CSV table of N, CA, C and O in Angstrom, one decimal:
chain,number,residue,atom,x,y,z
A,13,UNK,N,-4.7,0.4,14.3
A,13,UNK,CA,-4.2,0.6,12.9
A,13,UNK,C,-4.9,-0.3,12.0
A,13,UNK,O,-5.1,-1.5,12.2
A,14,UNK,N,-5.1,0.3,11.0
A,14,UNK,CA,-5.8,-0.7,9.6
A,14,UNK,C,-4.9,-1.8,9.4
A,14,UNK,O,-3.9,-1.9,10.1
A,15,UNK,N,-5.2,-2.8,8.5
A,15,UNK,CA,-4.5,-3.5,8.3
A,15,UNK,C,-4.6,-4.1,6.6
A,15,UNK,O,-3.6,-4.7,6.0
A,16,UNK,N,-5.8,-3.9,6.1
A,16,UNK,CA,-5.7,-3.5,4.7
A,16,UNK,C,-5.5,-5.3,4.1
A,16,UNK,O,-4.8,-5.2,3.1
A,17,UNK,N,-5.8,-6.5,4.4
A,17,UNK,CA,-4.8,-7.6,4.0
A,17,UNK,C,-6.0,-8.4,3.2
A,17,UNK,O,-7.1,-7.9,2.9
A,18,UNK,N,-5.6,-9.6,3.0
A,18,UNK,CA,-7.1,-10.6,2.0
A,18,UNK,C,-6.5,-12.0,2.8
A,18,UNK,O,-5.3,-12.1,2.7
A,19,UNK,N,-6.9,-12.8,3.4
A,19,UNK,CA,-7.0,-14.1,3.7
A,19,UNK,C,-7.2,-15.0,2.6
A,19,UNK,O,-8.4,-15.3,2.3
A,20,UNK,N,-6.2,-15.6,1.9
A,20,UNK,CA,-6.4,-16.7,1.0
A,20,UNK,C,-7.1,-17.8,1.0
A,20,UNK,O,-7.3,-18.5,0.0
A,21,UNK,N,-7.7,-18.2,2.4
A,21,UNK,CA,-7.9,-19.6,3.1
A,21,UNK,C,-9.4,-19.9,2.8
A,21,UNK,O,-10.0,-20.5,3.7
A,22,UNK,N,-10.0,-19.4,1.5
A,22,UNK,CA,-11.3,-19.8,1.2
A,22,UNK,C,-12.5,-18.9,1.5
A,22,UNK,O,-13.3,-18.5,0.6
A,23,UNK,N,-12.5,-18.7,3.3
A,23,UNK,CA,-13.6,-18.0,3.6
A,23,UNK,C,-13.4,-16.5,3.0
A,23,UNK,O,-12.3,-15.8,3.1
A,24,UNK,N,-14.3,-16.1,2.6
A,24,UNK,CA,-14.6,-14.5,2.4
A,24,UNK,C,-14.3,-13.2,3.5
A,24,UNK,O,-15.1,-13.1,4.4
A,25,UNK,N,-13.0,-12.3,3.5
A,25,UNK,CA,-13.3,-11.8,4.9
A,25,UNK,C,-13.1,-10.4,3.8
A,25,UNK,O,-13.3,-10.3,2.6
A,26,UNK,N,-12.7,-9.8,4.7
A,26,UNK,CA,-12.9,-8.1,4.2
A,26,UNK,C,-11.5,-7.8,3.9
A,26,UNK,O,-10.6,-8.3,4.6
A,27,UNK,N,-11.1,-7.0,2.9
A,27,UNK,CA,-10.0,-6.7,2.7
A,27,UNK,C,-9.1,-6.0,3.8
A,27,UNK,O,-8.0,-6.2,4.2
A,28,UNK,N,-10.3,-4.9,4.2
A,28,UNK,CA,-10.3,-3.6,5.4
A,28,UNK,C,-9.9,-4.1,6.5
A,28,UNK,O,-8.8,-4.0,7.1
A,29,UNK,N,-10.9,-4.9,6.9
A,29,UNK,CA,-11.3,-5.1,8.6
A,29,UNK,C,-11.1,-6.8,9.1
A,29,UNK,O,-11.3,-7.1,10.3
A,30,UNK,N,-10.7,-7.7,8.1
A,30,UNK,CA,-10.7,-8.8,8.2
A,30,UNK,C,-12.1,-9.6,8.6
A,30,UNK,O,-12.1,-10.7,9.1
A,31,UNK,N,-13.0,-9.0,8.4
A,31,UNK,CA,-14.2,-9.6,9.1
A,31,UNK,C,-14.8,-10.6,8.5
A,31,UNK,O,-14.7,-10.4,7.3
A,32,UNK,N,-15.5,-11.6,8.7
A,32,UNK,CA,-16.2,-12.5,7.4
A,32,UNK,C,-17.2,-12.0,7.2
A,32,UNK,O,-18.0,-11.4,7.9
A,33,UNK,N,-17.2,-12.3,5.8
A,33,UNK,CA,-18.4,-11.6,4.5
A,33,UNK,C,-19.3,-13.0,4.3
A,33,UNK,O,-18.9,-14.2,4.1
A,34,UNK,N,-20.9,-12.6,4.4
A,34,UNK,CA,-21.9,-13.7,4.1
A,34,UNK,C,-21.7,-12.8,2.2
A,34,UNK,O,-21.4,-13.4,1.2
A,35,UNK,N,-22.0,-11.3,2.4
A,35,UNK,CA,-22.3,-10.8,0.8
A,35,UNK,C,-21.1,-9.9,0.3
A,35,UNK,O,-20.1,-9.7,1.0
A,36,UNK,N,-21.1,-9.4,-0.7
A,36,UNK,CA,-20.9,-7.8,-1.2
A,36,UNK,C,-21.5,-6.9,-0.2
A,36,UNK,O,-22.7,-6.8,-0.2
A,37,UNK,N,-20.7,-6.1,0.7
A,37,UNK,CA,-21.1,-4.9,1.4
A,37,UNK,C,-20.8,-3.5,1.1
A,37,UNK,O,-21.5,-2.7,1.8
A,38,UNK,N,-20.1,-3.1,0.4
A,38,UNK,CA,-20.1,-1.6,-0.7
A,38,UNK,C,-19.7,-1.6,-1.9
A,38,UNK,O,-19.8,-2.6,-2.6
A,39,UNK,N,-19.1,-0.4,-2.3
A,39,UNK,CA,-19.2,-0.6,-3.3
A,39,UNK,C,-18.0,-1.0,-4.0
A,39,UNK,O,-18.0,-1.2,-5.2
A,40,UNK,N,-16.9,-1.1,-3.0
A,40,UNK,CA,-15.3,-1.7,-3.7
A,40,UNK,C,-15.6,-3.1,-3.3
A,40,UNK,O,-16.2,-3.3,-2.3
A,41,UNK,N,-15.1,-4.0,-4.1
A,41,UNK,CA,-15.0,-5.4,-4.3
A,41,UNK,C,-14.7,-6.1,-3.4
A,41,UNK,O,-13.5,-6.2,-3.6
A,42,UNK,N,-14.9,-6.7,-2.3
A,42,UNK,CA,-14.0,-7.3,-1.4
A,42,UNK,C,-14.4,-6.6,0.0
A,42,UNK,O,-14.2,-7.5,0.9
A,43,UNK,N,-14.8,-5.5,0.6
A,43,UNK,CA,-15.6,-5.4,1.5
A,43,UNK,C,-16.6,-5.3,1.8
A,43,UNK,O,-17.6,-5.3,1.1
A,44,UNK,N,-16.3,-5.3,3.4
A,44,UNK,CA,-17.8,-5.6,4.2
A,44,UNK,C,-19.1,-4.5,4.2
A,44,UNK,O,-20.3,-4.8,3.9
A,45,UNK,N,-18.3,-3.0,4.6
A,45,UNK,CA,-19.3,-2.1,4.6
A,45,UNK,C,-19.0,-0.7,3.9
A,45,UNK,O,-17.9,-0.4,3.6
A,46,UNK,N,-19.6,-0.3,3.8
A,46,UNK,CA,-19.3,1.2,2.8
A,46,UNK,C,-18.2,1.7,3.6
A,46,UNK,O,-17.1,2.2,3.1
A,47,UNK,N,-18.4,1.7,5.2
A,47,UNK,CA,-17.3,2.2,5.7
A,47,UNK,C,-15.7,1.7,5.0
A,47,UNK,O,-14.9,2.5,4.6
A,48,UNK,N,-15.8,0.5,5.1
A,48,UNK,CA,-14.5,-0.1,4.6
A,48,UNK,C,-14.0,0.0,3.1
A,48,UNK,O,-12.9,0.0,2.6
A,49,UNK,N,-15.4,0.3,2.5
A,49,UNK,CA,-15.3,0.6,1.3
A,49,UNK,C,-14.8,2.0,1.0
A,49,UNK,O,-14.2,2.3,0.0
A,50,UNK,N,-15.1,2.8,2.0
A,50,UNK,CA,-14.4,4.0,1.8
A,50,UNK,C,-13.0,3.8,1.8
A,50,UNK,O,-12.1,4.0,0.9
A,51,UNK,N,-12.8,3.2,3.2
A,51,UNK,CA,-11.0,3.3,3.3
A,51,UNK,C,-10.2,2.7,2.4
A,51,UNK,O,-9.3,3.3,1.9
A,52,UNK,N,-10.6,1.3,1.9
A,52,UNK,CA,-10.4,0.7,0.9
A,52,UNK,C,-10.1,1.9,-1.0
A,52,UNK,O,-9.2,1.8,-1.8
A,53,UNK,N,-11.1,2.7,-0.9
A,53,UNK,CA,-11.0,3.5,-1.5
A,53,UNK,C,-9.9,4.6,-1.6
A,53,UNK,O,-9.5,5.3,-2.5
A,54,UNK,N,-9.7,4.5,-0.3
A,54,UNK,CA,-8.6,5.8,0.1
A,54,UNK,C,-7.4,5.8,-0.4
A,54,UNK,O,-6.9,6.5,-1.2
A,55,UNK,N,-6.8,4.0,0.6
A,55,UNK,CA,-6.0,3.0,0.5
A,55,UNK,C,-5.5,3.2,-1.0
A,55,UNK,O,-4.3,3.5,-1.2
A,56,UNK,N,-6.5,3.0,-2.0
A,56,UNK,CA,-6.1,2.6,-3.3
A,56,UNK,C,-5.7,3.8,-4.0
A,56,UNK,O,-4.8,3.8,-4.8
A,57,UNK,N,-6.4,5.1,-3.8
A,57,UNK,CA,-5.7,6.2,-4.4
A,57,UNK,C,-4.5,6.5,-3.8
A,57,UNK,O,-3.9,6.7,-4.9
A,58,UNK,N,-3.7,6.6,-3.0
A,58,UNK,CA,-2.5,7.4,-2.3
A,58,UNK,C,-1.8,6.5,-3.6
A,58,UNK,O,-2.2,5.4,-4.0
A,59,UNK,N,-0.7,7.6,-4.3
A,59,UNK,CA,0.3,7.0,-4.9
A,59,UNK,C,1.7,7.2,-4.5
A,59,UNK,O,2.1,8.1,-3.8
A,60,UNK,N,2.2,6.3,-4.9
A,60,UNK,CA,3.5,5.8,-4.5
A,60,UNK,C,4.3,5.7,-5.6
A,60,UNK,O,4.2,4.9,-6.5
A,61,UNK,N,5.3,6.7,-5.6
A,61,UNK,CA,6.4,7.0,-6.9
A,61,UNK,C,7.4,5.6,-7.0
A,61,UNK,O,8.0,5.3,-6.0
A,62,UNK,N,7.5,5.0,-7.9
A,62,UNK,CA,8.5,3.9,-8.0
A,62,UNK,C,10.0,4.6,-7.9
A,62,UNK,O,11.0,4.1,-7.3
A,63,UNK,N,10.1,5.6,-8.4
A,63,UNK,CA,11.4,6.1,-8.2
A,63,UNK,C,11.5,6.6,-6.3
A,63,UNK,O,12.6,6.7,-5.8
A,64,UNK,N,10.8,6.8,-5.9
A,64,UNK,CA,11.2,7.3,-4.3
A,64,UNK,C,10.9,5.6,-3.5
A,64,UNK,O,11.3,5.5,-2.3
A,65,UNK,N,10.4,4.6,-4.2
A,65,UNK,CA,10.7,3.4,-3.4
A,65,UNK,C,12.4,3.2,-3.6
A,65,UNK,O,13.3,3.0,-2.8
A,66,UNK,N,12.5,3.3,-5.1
A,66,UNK,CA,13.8,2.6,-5.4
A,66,UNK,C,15.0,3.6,-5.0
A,66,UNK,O,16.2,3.1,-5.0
A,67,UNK,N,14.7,4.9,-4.7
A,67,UNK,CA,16.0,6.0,-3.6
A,67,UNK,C,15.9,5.2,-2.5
A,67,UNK,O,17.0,4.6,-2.5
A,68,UNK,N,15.1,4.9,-1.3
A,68,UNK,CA,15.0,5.1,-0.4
A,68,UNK,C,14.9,3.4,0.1
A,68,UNK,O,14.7,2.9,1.2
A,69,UNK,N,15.1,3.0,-0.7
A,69,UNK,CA,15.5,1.4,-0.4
A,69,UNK,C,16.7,0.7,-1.2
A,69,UNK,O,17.2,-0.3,-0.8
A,70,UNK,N,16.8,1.0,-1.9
A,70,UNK,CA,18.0,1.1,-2.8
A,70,UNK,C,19.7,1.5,-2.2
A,70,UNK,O,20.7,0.9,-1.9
A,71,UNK,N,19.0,3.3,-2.6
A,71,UNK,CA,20.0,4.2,-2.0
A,71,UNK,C,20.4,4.2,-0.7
A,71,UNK,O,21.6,4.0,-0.4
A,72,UNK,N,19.4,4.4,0.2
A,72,UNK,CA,19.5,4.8,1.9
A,72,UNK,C,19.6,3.2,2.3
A,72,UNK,O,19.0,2.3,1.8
A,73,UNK,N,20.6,3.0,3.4
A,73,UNK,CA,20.5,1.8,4.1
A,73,UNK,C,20.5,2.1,5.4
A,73,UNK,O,20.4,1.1,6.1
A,74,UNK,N,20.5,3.2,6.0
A,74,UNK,CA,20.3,3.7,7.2
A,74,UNK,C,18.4,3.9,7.6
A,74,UNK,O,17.7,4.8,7.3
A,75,UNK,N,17.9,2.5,8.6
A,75,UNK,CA,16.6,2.5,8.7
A,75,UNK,C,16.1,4.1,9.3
A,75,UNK,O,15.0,4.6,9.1
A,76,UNK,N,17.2,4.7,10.1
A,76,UNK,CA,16.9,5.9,10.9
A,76,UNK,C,16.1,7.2,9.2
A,76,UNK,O,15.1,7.9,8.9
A,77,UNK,N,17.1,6.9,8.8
A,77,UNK,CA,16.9,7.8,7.6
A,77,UNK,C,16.1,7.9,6.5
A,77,UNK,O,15.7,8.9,5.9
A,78,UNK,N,15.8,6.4,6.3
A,78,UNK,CA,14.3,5.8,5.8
A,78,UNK,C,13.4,6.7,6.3
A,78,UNK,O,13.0,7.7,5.8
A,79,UNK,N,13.1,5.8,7.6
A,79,UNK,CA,12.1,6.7,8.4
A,79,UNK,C,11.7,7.8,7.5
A,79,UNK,O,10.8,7.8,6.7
A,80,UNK,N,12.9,9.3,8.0
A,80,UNK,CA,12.7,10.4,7.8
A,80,UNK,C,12.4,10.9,6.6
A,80,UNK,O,11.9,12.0,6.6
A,81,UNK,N,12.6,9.9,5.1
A,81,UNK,CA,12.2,10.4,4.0
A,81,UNK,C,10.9,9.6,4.0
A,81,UNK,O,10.0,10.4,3.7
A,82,UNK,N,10.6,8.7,4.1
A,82,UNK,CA,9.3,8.4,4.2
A,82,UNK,C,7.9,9.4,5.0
A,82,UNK,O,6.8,9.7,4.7
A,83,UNK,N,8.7,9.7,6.2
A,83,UNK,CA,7.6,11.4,6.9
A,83,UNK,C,7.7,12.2,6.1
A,83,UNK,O,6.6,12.7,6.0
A,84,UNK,N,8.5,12.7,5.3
A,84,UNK,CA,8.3,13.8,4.6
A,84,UNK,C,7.8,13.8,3.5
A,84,UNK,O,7.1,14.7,3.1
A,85,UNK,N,8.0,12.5,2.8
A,85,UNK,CA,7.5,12.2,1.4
A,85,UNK,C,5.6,12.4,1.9
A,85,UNK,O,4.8,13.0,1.2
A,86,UNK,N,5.3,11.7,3.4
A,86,UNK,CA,3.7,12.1,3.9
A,86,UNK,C,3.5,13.2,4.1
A,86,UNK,O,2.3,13.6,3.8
A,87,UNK,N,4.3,14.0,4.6
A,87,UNK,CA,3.8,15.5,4.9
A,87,UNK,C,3.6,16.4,3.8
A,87,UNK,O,2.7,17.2,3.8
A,88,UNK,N,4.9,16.3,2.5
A,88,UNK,CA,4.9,16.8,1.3
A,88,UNK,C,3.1,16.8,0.8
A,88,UNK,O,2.1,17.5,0.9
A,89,UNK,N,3.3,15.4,0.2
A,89,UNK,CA,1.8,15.2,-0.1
A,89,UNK,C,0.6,15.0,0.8
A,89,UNK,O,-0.5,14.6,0.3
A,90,UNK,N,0.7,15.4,2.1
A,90,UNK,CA,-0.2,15.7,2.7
A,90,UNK,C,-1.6,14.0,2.9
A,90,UNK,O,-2.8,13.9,3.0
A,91,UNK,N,-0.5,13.0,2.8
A,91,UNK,CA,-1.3,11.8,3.0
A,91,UNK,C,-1.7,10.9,4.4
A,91,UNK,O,-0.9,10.8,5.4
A,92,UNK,N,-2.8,10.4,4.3
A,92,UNK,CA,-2.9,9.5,5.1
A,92,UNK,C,-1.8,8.8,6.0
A,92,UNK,O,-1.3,7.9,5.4
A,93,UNK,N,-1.1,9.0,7.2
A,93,UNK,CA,0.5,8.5,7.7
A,93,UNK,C,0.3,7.0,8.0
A,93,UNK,O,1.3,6.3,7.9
A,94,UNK,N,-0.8,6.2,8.4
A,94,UNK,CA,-0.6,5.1,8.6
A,94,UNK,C,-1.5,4.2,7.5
A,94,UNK,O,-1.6,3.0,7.8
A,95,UNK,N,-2.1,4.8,6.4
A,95,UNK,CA,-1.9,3.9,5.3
A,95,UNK,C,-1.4,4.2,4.2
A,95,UNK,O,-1.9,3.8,3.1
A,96,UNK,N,-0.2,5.0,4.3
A,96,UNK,CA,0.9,5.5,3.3
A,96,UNK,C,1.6,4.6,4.0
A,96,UNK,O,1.9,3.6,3.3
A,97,UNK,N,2.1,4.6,5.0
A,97,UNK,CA,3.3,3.7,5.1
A,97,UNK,C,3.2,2.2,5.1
A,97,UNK,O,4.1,1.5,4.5
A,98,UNK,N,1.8,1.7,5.9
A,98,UNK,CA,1.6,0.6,5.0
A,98,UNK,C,1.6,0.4,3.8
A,98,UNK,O,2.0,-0.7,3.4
A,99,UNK,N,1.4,1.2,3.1
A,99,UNK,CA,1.3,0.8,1.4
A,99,UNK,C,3.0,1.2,0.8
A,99,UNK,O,3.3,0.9,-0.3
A,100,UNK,N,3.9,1.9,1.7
A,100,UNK,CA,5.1,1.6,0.8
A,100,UNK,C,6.3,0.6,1.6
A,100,UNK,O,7.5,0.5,1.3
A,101,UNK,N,5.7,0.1,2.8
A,101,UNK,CA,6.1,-1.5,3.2
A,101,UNK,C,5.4,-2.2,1.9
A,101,UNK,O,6.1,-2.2,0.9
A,102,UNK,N,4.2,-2.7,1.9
A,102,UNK,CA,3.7,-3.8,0.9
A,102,UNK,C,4.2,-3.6,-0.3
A,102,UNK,O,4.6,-4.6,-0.9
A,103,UNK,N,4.5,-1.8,-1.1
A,103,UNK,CA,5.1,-1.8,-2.5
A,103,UNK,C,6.6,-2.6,-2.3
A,103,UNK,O,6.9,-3.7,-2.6
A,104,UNK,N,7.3,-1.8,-1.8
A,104,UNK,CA,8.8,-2.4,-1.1
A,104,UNK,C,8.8,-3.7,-1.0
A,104,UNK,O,9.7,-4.2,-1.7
A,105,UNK,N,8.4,-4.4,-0.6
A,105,UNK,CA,8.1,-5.8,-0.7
A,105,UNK,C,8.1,-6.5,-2.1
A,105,UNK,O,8.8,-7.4,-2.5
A,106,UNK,N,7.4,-6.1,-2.6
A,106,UNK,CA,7.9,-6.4,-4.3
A,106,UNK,C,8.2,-6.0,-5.1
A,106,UNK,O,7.9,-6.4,-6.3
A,107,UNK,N,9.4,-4.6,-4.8
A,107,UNK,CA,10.3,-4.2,-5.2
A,107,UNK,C,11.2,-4.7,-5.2
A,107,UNK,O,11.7,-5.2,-6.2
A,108,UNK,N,11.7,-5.0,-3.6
A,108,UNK,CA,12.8,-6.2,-3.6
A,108,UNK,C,12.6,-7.2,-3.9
A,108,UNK,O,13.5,-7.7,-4.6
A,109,UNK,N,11.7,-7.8,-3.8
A,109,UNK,CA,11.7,-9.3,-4.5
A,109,UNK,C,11.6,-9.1,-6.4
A,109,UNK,O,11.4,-9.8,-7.3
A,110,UNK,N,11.8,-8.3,-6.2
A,110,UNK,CA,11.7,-7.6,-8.3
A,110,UNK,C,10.6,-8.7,-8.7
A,110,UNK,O,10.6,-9.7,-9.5
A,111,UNK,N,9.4,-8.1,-7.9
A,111,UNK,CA,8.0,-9.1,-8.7
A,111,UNK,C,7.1,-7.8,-8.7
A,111,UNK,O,6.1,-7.7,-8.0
A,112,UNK,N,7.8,-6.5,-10.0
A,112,UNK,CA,7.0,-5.7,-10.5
A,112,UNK,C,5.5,-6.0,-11.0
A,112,UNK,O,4.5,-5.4,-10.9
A,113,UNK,N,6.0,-7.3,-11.7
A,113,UNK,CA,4.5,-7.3,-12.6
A,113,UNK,C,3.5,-7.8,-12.1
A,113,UNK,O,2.6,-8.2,-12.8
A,114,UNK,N,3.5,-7.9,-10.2
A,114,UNK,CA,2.5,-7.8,-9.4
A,114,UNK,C,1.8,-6.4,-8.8
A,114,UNK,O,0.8,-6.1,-8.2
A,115,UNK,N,2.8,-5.8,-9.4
A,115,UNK,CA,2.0,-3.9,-9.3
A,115,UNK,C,1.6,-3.5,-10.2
A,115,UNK,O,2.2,-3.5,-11.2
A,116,UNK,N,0.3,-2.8,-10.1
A,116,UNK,CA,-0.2,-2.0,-11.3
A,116,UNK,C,0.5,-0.9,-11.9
A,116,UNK,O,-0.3,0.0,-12.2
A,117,UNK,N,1.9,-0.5,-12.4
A,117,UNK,CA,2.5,0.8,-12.8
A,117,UNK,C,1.8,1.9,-13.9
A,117,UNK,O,1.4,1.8,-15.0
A,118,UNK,N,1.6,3.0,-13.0
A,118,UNK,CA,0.9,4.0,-14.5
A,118,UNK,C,1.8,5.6,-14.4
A,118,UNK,O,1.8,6.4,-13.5
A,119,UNK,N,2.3,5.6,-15.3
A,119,UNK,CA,3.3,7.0,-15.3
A,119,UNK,C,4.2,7.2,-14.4
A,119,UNK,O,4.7,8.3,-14.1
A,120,UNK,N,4.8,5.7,-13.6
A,120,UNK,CA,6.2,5.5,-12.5
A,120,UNK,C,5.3,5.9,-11.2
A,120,UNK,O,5.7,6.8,-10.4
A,121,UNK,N,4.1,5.2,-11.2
A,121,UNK,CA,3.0,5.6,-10.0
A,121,UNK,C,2.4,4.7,-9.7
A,121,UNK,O,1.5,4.5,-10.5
A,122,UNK,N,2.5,3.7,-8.4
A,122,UNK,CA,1.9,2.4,-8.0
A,122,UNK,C,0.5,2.8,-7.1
A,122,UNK,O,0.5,3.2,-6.0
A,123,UNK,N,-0.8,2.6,-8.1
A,123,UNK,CA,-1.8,2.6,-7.1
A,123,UNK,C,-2.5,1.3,-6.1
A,123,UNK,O,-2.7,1.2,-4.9
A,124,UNK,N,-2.7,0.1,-7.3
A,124,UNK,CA,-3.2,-0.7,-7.1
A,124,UNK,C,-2.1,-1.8,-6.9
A,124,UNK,O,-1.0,-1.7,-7.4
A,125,UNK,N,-2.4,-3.0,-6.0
A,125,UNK,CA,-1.4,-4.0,-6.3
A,125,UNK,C,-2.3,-5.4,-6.2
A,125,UNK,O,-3.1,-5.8,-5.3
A,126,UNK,N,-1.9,-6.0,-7.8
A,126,UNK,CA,-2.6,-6.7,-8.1
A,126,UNK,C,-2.7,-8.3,-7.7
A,126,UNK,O,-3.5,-9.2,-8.1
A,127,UNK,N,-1.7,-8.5,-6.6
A,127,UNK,CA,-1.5,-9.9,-6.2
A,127,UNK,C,-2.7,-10.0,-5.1
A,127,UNK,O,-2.9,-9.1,-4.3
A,128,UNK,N,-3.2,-10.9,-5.0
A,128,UNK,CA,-4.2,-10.9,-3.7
A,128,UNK,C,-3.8,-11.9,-2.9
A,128,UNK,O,-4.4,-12.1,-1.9
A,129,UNK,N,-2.8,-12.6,-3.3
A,129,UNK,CA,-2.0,-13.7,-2.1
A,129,UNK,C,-1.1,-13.2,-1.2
A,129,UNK,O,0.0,-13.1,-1.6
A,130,UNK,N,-1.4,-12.8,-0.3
A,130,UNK,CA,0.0,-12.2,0.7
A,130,UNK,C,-0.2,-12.9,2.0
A,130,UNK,O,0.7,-12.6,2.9
């Protein structure tokens, strides 16, 4: 499974793949190779509705049931299943901690997230 993360710790690694970077290797900022640069690319389009974080973490407290609106919300939109769900663990994450203005919001639609410390 991807893992999509940034290492704070000075050295240069890849967003994607965690690997260490001597350069710039495609064309998104931060990875190693075009390959990564694609997924990285992928990664950053899937949107994520601020209102279906805030139902389904808010509303639902039953993890069984999470789950199941989270599969469907993937199969609806026909997305990527394991880097949709990473990406609405990491939104969720700063949902609850209410540190919105670490997400990019455009029309109640989280693409990008702008914190790179995690």
């Amino acid at each position: 499974m991807l893992t999509f993360t940034f290492n704070g710790d000075g050295v240069k690694t890849c967003k994607c793949c965690e690997k260490k970077m001597s350069s710039k290797g495609g064309l998104y900022e931060g990875v190693c190779s075009s390959t990564c640069s694609s997924q990285q690319l992928e990664y950053n389009s899937i949107p994520i509705s601020l209102l279906f974080i805030k139902r389904i973490y808010t509303h639902i407290n039953d993890e069984k049931i999470r789950e199941e609106e989270i599969e469907k919300f993937i199969k609806i939109n026909k997305l990527n299943k394991d880097m949709t769900k990473h990406k609405i663990k990491r939104v969720s994450k700063y949902f609850l901690s209410n540190e919105l203005d670490k997400l990019e919001i455009i029309r109640n639609l989280i693409y990008h997230i702008n914190h790179k410390g995690e």
